[in-house]
XYZ file of C-alpha atoms in Angstrom:
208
model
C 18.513 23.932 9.472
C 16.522 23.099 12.995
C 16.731 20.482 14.689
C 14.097 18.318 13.781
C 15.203 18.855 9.539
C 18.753 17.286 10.862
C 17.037 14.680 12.619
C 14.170 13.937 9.837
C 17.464 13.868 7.303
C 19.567 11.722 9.441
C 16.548 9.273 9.270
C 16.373 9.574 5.615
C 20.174 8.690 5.048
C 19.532 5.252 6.546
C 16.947 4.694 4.531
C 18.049 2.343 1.428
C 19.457 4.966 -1.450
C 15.976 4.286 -3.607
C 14.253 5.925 -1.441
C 15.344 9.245 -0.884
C 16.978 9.553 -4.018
C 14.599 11.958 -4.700
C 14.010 13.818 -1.590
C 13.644 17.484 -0.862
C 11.976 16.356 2.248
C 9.498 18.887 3.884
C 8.189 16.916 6.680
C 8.147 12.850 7.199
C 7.334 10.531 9.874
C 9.387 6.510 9.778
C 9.105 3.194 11.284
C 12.251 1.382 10.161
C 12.366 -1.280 12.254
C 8.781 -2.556 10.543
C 10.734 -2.736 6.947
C 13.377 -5.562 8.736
C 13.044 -9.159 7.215
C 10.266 -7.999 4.500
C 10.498 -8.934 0.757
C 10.710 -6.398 -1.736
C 7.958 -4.972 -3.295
C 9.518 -5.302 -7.018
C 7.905 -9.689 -6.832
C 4.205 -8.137 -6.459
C 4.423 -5.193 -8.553
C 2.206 -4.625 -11.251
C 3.440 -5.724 -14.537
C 4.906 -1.951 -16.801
C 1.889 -2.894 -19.417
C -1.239 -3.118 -16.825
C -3.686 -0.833 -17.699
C -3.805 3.188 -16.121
C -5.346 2.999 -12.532
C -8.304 5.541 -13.721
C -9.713 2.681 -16.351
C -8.934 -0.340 -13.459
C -10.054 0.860 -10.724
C -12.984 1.784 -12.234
C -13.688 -1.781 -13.758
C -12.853 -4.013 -10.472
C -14.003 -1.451 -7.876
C -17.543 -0.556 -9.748
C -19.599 0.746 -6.429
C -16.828 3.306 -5.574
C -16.032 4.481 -9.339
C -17.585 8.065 -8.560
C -14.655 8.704 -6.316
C -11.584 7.230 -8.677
C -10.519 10.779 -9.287
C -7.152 9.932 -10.060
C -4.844 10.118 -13.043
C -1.377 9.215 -13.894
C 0.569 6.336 -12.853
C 0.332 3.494 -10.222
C 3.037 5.170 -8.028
C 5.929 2.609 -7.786
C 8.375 5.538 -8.790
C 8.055 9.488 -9.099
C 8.281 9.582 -12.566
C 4.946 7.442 -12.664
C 3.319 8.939 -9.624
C -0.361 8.759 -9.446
C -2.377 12.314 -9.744
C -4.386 12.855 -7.052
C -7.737 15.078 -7.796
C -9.001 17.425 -5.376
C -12.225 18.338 -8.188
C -12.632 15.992 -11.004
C -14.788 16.940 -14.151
C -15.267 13.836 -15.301
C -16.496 11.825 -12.201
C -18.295 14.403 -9.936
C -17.716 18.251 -11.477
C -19.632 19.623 -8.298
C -17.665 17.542 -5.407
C -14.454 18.219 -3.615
C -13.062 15.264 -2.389
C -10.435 14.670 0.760
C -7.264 14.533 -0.979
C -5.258 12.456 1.811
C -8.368 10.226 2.335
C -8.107 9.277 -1.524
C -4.414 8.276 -1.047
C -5.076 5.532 1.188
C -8.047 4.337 -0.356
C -6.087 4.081 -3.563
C -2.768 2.610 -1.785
C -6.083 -0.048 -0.420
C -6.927 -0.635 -4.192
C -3.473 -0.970 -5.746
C -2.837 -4.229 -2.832
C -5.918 -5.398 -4.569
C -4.516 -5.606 -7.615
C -0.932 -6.635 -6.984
C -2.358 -9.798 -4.944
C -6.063 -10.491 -6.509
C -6.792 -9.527 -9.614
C -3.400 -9.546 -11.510
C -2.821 -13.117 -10.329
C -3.793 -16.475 -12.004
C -7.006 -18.471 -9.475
C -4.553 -20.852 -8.128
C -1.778 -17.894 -7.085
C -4.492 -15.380 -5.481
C -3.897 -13.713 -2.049
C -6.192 -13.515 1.274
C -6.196 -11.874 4.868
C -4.252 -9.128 3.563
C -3.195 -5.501 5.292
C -0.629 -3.024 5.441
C 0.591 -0.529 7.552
C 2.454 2.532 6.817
C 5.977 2.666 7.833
C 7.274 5.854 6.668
C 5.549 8.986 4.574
C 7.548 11.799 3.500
C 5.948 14.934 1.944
C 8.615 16.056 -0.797
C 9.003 18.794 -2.889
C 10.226 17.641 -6.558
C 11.186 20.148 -8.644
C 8.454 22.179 -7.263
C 5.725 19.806 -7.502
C 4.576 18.435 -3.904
C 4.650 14.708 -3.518
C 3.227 12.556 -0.780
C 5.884 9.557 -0.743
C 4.679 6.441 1.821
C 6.876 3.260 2.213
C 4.263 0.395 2.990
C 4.610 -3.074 4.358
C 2.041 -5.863 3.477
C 1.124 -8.527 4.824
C -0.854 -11.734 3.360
C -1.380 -14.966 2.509
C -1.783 -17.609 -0.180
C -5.895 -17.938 -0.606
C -5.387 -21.812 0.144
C -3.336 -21.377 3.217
C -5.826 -18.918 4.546
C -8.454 -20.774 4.315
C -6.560 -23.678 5.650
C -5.551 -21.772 8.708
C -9.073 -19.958 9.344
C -10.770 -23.742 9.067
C -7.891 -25.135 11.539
C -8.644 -22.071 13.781
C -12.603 -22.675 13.797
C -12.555 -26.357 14.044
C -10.138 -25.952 17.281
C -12.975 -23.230 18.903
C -9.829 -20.756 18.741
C -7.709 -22.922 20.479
C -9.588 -21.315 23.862
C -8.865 -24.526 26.216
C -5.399 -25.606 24.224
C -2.745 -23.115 24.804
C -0.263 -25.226 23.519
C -1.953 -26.144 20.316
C -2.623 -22.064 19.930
C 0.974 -21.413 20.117
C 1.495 -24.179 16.985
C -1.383 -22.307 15.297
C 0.549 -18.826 15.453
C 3.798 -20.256 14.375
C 1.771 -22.263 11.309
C -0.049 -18.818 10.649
C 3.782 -16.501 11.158
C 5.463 -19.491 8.690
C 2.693 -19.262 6.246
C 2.520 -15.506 5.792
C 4.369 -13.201 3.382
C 5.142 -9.373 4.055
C 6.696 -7.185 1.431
C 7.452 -3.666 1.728
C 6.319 -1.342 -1.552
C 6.318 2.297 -2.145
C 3.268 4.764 -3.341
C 4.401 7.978 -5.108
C 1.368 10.518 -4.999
C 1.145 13.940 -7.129
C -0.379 16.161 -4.725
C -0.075 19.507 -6.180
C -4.192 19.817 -7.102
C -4.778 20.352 -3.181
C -1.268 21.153 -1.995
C 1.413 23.290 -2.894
C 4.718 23.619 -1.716
């Protein structure tokens, strides 16, 4: 074992046991100290009866359904990992699409879902993003996974827009450095950020 596969392991020990329990890890890159103080991602996830991504994402995301080439699962855990397609038949026979493109533009749809369109009116989300704090390409039981760890951040749609009116009606707060600095700490109070994992079949483009 080099080096770097001690020190990329070492890194994966600390993780919490859930997720490497399933690690054969071939290559990863992590950001620990972004998962401190987050919630978990098991409040937004997607109830076990919600509908296949292929048939959702193709309803709510209508202008982009000609690139929802994927099958499976909505990725919370391997055994439900979502298939990415690097040719699909039944979208676009004659395209090739960009494999880790379609990743995050699926990890982009799935935050969609878990705060927008799963949720009652009055319980919607705004303002939202997400980085990616650690990605792990594993090999399980010779099928290549891409695994990321992400953290989201948001708010509740009427906070938002309370906080984006403050904001404007204060001209940004340019001449009132004090009443910025109130602003922030309203905006860091109001915010939530929970930390969620995306499980992606990769072996259509990839192999171990």
């Amino acid at each position: 074992m080099t080096q770097a596969d001690k020190f990329l392991n070492s890194i994966l020990m600390s993780l919490p046991r859930e997720y490497n329990k399933y690690h054969t890890p071939i290559s990863g890159i992590h950001n620990n100290r972004l998962l401190a103080g987050t919630l978990p991602g098991e409040l937004f996830r997607l109830p076990d009866d919600y509908p296949t991504p292929r048939k959702v994402l193709q309803q709510h995301f209508p202008r982009t359904a000609d690139e929802c080439n994927f099958s499976g699962g909505w990725g919370y855990d391997v055994e439900h990992a979502t298939i990415v397609k690097e040719f699909d038949p039944e979208i676009n026979p004659h395209k090739r699409f960009d494999g880790v493109s379609l990743e995050y533009a699926f990890v982009d749809k799935r935050i969609w879902e878990e705060l927008v369109h799963s949720k009652p009116a009055d319980e919607r989300f705004q303002g939202f993003h997400y980085i990616t704090v650690a990605q792990d390409l594993c090999d399980v039981n010779g099928i290549l996974h891409d695994h990321l760890i992400v953290a989201v951040r948001a708010f509740l749609k009427k906070d938002w827009y309370a906080l984006k009116a403050d904001w404007q009606n204060h001209n940004e707060y340019k001449n009132d450095p004090e009443g910025r600095k109130k602003h922030i700490a309203r905006r860091k109070a109001a915010q939530i950020i929970y930390r969620t994992e995306y499980w992606f079949n990769i072996s259509d483009f990839m192999s171990v």
